[in-house]
mmCIF file of C-alpha atoms in Angstrom:
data_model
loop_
_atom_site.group_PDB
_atom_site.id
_atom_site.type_symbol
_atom_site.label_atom_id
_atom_site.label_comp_id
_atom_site.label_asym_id
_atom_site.label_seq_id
_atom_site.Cartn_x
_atom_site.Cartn_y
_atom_site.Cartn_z
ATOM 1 C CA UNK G 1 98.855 109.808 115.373
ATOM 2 C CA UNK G 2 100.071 109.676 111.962
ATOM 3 C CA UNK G 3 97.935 107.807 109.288
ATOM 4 C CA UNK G 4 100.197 105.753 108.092
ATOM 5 C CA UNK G 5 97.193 102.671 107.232
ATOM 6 C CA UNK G 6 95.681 102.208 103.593
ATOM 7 C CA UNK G 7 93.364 99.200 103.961
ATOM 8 C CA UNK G 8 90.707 100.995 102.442
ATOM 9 C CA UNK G 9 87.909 102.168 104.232
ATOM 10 C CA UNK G 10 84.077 100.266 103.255
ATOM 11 C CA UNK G 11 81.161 102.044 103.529
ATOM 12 C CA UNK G 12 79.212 98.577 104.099
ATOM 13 C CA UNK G 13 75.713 99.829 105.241
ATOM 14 C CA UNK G 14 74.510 97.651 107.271
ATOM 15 C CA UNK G 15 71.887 96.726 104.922
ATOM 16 C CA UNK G 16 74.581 96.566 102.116
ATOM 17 C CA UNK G 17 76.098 93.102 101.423
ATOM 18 C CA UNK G 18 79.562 93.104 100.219
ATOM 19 C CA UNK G 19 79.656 91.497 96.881
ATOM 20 C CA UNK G 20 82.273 89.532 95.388
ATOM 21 C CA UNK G 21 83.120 88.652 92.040
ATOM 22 C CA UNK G 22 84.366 84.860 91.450
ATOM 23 C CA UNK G 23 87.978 86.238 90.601
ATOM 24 C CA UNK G 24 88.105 87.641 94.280
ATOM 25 C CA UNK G 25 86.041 85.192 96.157
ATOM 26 C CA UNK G 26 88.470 82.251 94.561
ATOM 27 C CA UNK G 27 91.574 84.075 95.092
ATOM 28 C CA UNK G 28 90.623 85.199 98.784
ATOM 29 C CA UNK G 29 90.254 81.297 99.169
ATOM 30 C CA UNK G 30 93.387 80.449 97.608
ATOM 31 C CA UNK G 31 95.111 82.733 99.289
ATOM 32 C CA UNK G 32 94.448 81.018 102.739
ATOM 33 C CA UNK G 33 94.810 77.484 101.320
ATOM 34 C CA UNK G 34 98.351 78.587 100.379
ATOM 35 C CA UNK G 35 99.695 80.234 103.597
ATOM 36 C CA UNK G 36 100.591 78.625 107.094
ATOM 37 C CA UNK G 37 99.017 80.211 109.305
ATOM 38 C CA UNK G 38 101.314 79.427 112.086
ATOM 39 C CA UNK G 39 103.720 80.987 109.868
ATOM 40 C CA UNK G 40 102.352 84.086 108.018
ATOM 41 C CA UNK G 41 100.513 85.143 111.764
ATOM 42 C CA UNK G 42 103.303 85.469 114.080
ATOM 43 C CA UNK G 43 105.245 87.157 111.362
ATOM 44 C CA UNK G 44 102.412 89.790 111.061
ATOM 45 C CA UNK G 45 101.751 90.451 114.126
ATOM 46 C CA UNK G 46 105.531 90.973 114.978
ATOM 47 C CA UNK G 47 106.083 93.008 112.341
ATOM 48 C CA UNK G 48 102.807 94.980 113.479
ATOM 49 C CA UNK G 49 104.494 95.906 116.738
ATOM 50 C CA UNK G 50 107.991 96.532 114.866
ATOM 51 C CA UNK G 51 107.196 98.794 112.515
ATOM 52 C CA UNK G 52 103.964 100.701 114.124
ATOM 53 C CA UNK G 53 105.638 100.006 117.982
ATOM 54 C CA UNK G 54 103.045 101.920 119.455
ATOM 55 C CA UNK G 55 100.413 99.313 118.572
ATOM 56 C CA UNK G 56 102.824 97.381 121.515
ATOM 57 C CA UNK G 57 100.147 99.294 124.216
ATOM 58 C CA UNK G 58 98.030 96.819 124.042
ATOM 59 C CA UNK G 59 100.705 93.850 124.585
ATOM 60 C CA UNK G 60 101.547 94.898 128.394
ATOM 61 C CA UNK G 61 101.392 91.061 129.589
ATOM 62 C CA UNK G 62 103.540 89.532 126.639
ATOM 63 C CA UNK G 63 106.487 90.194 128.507
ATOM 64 C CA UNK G 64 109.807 90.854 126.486
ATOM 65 C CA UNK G 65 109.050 93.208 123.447
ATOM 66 C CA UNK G 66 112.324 95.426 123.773
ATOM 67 C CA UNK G 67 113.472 94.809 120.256
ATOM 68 C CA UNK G 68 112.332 92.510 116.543
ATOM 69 C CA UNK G 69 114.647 89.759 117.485
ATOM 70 C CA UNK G 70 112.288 89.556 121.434
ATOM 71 C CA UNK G 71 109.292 90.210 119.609
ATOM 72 C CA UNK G 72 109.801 87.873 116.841
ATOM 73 C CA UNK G 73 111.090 85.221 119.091
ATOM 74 C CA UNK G 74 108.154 85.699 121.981
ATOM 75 C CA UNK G 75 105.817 83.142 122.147
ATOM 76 C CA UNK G 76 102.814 84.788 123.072
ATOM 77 C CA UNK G 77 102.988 87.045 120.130
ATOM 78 C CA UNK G 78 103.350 84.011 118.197
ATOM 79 C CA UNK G 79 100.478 82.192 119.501
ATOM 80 C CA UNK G 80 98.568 85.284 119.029
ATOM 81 C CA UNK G 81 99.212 85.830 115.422
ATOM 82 C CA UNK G 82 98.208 82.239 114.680
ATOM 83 C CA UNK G 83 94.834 83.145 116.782
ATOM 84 C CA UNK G 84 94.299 85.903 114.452
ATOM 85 C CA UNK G 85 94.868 83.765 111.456
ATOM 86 C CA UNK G 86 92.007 81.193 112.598
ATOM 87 C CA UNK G 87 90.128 84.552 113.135
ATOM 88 C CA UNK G 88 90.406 85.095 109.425
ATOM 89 C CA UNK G 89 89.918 82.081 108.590
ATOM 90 C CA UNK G 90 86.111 82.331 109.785
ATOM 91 C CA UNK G 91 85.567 85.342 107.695
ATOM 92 C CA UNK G 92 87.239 83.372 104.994
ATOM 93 C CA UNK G 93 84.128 80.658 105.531
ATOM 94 C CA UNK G 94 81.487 83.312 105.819
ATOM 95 C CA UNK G 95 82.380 85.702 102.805
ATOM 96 C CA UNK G 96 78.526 86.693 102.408
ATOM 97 C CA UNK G 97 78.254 87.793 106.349
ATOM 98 C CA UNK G 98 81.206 88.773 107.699
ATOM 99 C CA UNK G 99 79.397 91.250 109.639
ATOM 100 C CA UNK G 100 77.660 88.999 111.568
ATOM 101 C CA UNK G 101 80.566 86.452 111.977
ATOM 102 C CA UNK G 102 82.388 89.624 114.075
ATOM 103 C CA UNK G 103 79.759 90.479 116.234
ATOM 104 C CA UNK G 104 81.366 88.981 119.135
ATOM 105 C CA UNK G 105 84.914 89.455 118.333
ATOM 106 C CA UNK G 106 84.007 93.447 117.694
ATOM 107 C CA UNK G 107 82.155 93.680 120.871
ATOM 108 C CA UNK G 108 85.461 92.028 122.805
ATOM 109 C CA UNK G 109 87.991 94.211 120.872
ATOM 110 C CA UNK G 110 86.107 97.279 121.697
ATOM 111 C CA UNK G 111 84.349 96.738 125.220
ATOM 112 C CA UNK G 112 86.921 94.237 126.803
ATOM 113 C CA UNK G 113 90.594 94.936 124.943
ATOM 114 C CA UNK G 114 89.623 98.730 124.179
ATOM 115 C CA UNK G 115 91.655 98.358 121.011
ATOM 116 C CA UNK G 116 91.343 101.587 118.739
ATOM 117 C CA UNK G 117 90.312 100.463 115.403
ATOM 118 C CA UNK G 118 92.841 102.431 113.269
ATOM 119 C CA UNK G 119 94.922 99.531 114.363
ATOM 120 C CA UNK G 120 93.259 96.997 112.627
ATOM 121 C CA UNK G 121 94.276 98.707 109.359
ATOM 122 C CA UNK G 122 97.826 98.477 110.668
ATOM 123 C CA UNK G 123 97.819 94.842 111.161
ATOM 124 C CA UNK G 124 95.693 94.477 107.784
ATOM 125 C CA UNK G 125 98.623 96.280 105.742
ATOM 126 C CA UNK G 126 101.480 94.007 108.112
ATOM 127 C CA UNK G 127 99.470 90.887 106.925
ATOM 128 C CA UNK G 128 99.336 92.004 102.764
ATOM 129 C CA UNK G 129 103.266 92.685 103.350
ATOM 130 C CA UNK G 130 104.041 89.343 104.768
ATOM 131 C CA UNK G 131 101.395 87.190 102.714
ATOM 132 C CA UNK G 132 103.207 89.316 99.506
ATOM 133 C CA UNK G 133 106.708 87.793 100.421
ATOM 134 C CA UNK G 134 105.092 84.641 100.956
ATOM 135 C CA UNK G 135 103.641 84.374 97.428
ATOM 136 C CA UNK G 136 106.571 86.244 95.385
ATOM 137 C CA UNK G 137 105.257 86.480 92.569
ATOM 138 C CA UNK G 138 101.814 84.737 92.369
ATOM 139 C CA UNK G 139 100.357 87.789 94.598
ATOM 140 C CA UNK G 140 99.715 89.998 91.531
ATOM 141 C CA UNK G 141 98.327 93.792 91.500
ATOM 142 C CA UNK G 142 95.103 91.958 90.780
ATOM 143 C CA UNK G 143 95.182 89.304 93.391
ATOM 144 C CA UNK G 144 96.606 92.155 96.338
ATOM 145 C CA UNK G 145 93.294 94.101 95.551
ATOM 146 C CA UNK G 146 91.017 91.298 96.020
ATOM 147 C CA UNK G 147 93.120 90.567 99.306
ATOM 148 C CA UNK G 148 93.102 94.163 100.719
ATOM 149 C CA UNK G 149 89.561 94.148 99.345
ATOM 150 C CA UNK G 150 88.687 90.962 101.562
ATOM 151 C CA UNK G 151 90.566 92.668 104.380
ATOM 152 C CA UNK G 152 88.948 95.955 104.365
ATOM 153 C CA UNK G 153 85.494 93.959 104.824
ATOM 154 C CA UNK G 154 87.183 92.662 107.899
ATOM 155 C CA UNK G 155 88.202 96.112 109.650
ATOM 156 C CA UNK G 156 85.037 97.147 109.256
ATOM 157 C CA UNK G 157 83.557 94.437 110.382
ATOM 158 C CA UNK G 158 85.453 94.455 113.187
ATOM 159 C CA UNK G 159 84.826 98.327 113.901
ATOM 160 C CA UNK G 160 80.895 98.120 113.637
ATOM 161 C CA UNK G 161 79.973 97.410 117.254
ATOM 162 C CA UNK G 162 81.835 100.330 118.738
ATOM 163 C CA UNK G 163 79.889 102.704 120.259
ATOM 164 C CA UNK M 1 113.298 109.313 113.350
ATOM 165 C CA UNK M 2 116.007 107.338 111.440
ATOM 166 C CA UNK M 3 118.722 105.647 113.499
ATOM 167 C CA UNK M 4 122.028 105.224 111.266
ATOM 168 C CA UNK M 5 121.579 101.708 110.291
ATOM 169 C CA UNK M 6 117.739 102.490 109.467
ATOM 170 C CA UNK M 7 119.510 104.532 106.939
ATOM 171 C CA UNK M 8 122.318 102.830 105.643
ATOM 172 C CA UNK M 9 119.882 99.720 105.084
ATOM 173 C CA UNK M 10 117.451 101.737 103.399
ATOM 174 C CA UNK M 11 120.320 103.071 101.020
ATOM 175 C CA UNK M 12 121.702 99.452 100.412
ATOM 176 C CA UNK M 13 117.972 98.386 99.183
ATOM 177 C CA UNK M 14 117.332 101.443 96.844
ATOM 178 C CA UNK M 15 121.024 100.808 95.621
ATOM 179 C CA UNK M 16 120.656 97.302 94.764
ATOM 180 C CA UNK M 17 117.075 98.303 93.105
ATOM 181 C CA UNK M 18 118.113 101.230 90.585
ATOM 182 C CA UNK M 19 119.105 98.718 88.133
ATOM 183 C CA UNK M 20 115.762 96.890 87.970
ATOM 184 C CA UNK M 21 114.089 100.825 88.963
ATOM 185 C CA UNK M 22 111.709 100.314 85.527
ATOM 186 C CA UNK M 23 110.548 96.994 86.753
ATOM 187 C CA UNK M 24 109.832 97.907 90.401
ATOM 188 C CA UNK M 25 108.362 101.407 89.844
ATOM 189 C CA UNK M 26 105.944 100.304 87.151
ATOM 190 C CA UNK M 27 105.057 97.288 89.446
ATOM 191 C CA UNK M 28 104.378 99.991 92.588
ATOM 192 C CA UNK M 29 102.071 101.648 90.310
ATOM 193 C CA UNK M 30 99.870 98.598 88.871
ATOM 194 C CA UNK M 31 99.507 97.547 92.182
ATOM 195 C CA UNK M 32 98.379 101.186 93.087
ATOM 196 C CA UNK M 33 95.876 101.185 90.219
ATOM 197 C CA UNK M 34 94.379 97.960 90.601
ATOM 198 C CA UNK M 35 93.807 98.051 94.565
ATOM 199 C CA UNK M 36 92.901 102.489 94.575
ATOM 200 C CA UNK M 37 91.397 102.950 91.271
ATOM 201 C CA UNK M 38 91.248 106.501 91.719
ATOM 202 C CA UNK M 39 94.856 107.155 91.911
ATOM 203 C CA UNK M 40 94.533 106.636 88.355
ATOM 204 C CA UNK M 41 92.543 109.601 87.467
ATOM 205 C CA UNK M 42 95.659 111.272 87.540
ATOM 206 C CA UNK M 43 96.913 109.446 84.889
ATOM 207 C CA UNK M 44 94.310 109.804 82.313
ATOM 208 C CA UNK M 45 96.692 111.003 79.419
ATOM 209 C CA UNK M 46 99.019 108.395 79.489
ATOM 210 C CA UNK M 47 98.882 104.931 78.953
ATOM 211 C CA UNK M 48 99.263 103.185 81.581
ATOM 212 C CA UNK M 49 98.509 99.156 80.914
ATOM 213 C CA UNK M 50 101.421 96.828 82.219
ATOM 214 C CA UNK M 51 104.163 96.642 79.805
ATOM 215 C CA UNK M 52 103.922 100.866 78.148
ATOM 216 C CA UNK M 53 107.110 103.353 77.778
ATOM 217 C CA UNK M 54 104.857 105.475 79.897
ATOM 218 C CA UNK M 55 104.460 103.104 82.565
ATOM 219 C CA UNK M 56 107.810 101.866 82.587
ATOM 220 C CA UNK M 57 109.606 105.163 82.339
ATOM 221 C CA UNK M 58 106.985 106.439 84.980
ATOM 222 C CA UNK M 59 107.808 104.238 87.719
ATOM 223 C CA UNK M 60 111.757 104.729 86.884
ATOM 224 C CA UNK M 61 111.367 108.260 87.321
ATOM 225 C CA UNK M 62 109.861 107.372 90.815
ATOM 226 C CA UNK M 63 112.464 105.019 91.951
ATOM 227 C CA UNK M 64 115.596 107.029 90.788
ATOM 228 C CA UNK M 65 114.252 109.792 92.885
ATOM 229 C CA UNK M 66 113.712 107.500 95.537
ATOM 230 C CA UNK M 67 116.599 106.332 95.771
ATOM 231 C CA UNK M 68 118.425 109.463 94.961
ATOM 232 C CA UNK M 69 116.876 110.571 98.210
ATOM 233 C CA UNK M 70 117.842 108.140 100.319
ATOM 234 C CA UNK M 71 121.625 109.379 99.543
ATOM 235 C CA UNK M 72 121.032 112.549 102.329
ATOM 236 C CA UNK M 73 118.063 111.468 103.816
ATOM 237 C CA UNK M 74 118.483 114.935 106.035
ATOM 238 C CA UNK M 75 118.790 116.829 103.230
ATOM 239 C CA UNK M 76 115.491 115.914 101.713
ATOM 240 C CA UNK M 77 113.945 119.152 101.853
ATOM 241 C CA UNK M 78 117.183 120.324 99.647
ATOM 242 C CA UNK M 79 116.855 118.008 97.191
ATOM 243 C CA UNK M 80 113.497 117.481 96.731
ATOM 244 C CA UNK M 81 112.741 121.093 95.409
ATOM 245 C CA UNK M 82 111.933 120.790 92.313
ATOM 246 C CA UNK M 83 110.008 117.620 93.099
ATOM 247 C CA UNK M 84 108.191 119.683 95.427
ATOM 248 C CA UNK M 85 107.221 122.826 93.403
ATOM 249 C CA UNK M 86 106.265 120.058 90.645
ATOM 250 C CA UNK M 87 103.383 118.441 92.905
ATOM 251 C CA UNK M 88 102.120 121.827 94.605
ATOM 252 C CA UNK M 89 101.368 123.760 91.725
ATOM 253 C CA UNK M 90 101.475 121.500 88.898
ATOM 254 C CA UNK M 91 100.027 118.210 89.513
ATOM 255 C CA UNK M 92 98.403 119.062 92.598
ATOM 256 C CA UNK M 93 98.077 115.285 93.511
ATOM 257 C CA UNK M 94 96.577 114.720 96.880
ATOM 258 C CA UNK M 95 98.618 113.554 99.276
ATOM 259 C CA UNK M 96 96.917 110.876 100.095
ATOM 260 C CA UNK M 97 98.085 109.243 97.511
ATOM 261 C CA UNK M 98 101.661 109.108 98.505
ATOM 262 C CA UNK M 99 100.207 106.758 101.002
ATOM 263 C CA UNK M 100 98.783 104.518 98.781
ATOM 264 C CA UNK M 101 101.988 104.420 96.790
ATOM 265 C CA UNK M 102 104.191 103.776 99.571
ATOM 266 C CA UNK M 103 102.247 100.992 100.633
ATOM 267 C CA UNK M 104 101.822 99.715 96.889
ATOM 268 C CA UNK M 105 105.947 99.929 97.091
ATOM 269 C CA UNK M 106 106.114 98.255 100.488
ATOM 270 C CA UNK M 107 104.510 95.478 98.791
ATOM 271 C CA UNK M 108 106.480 95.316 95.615
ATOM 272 C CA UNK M 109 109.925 95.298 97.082
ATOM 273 C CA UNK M 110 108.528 92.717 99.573
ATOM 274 C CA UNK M 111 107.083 90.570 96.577
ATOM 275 C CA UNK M 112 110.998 90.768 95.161
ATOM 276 C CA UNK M 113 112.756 90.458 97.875
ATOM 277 C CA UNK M 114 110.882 88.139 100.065
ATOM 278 C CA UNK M 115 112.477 86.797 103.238
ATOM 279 C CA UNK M 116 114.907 89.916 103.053
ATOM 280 C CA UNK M 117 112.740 92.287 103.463
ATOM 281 C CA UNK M 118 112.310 91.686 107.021
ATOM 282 C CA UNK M 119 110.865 93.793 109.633
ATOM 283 C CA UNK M 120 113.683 95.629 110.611
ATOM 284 C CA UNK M 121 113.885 96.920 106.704
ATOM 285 C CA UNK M 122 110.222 97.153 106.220
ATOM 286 C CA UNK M 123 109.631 99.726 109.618
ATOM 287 C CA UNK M 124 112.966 101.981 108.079
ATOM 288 C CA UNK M 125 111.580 101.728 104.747
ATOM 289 C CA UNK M 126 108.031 102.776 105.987
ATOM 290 C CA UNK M 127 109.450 105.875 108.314
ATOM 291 C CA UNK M 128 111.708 106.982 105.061
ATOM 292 C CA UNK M 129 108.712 106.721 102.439
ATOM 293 C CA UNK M 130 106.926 108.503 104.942
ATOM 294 C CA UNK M 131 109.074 111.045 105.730
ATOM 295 C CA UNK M 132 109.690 111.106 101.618
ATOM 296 C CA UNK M 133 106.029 112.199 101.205
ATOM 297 C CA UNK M 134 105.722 114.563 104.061
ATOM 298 C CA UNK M 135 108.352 116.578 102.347
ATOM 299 C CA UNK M 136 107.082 116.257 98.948
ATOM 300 C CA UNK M 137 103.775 117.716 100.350
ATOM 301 C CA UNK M 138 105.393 120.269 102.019
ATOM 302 C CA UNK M 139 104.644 123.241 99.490
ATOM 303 C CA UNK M 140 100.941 122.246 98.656
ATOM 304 C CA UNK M 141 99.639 125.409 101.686
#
C-alpha cells in the first residue's frame, strides 16, 4: 500500500495535551466559520475515493461509484461528507480534549466499520486540498500548518482506541 | 498508471504554470517549511524567507523540472539522470520528503487554481508527483 498520506503523525501521550498557540487555535476556528460544510465535505470525501479509489472498500452500499462524475454526483457520499464535517466540527468545540471527544467515534471506526486508520490521513490531506481551493489565497503556509496541525490531532484521535 | 488524458492534463497544468514557475515553486516550499519544519534542515545555507533569489530561483528550478518531466512522462527514468545522481550521492535528501513536497504542491496549485483543479486533475497530478519521486529516489541503494 503505498504511503502516499502526510498529515503528520502526533505522538500525543495520552497524558500529553495538545497545546495550541492563539494563532492556530483562532485560525482552526476561522477556518470552519468560513467553509460550508455541505460544500467542502462531499467534495472531500469524493475526491478521497477519486484519487486514493481504494479507500472506495469501505463504500460497498453507496451504490454507483464507477467514475468522479457518479461519485461526485451520489448522494450518499454527499451526505456522508457533510457527516464528517459536523464530526469536525466537535473537535473544533473541544480543542483541549479531542481525545476524549473521539472515544466513541474511534471505537465505531475500528470495531464496527473496521476502517484502517492510514485512511484517515487520506481524507485529512483530501480535506486541506479542497479547504485550500476554497480559501485561495487566505489559506497561507502559516494558516495550512495550523490546519494540518489541527487535523493530525484528529487522526490520532481517531486511531487511539484500536486495539 | 497514467491513462492518456491523465497525462495530457497533467502537461496542460505544468504548461500553463512555467511562466509563474518562481511564484509556485517558492510557494510549494514555504508551505513545506512552515507545516514539516524539518524539511528545512536541508536548507540551512541558503536563505530561505518568502521573497529571497534563493527561494525564488529554488522553487523555479523545481517546477521547470517538473514540468519538463511531464513532457515523456515514460521516459522519466531517461531524463531524470542527472536529477537522480544529484539526490543519491549529493544531497542525500530522504525521500520522505518528496512526499511532503508533493503534497505542499498539491496544495499550492490548488490554492491558484481553485475550482480547476478538480479531482480528476488532482488524482493524475498525485500518481505523476508520485511516480516523479519514486524515480528520483531510484539511485539512493
Amino acid at each position: 500500500m503505498p504511503e502516499n498520506s502526510v498529515s503528520a503523525d502526533l505522538q500525543t501521550g495520552s497524558d500529553k495535551m495538545v497545546e495550541w498557540t492563539d494563532f492556530e487555535r483562532d485560525t482552526i476556528k476561522d477556518i470552519f466559520s468560513m467553509i460550508e460544510y455541505d460544500v467542502v465535505g462531499p467534495a472531500a470525501l469524493t475526491r478521497c475515493l477519486v484519487v486514493y479509489p481504494w479507500t472506495q472498500r469501505y463504500f460497498g452500499g453507496f451504490g454507483n461509484l464507477y467514475n468522479a462524475a457518479a461519485i461526485k454526483g451520489n448522494p450518499m457520499v454527499s451526505k456522508h461528507g457533510t457527516t464528517i464535517m459536523h464530526g469536525l466540527d466537535r473537535a473544533v468545540k473541544n480543542l483541549d480534549d479531542i481525545e476524549n471527544t473521539y472515544t466513541e467515534l474511534s471505537v465505531l471506526h475500528s470495531e464496527k466499520l473496521h476502517v484502517d486508520p492510514d485512511n484517515f490521513k487520506l481524507l485529512a490531506d483530501c480535506l486541506t486540498i479542497v479547504v485550500a481551493a476554497q480559501l485561495g489565497k487566505k489559506f497561507t503556509g502559516e494558516v495550512q500548518a495550523a490546519f494540518q496541525k489541527f487535523l493530525a490531532v484528529v487522526v490520532s484521535s481517531l486511531g487511539r482506541q484500536y486495539h | 498508471m497514467l491513462s492518456n488524458k491523465e497525462k495530457m492534463l497533467i502537461v496542460e497544468i505544468w504548461e500553463s504554470l512555467t511562466p509563474v514557475a518562481e511564484e509556485i515553486g517558492a510557494d510549494a516550499l514555504l508551505r513545506m517549511f512552515a507545516c514539516f519544519p524539518g524539511s528545512k534542515t536541508y536548507f540551512s545555507h541558503l536563505d530561505i524567507s518568502r521573497g529571497s533569489p534563493h527561494l525564488l530561483s529554488h522553487g523555479k528550478k523545481i517546477v521547470l523540472a517538473l514540468a519538463e518531466g511531464s513532457k515523456d512522462i515514460s521516459q522519466l527514468i531517461v531524463t531524470l539522470t542527472p536529477l537522480q545522481i544529484m539526490h543519491a550521492y549529493q544531497l542525500r535528501i530522504d525521500p520522505t520528503n518528496f512526499k511532503l513536497l508533493s503534497h505542499c504542491m498539491l496544495v499550492a496549485l490548488s490554492c491558484l487554481m481553485r475550482d480547476d483543479f478538480t479531482a480528476v486533475a488532482h488524482a493524475a497530478m498525485d500518481k505523476y508527483l508520485s511516480a516523479f519521486a519514486a524515480v528520483l529516489a531510484e539511485k539512493y541503494r
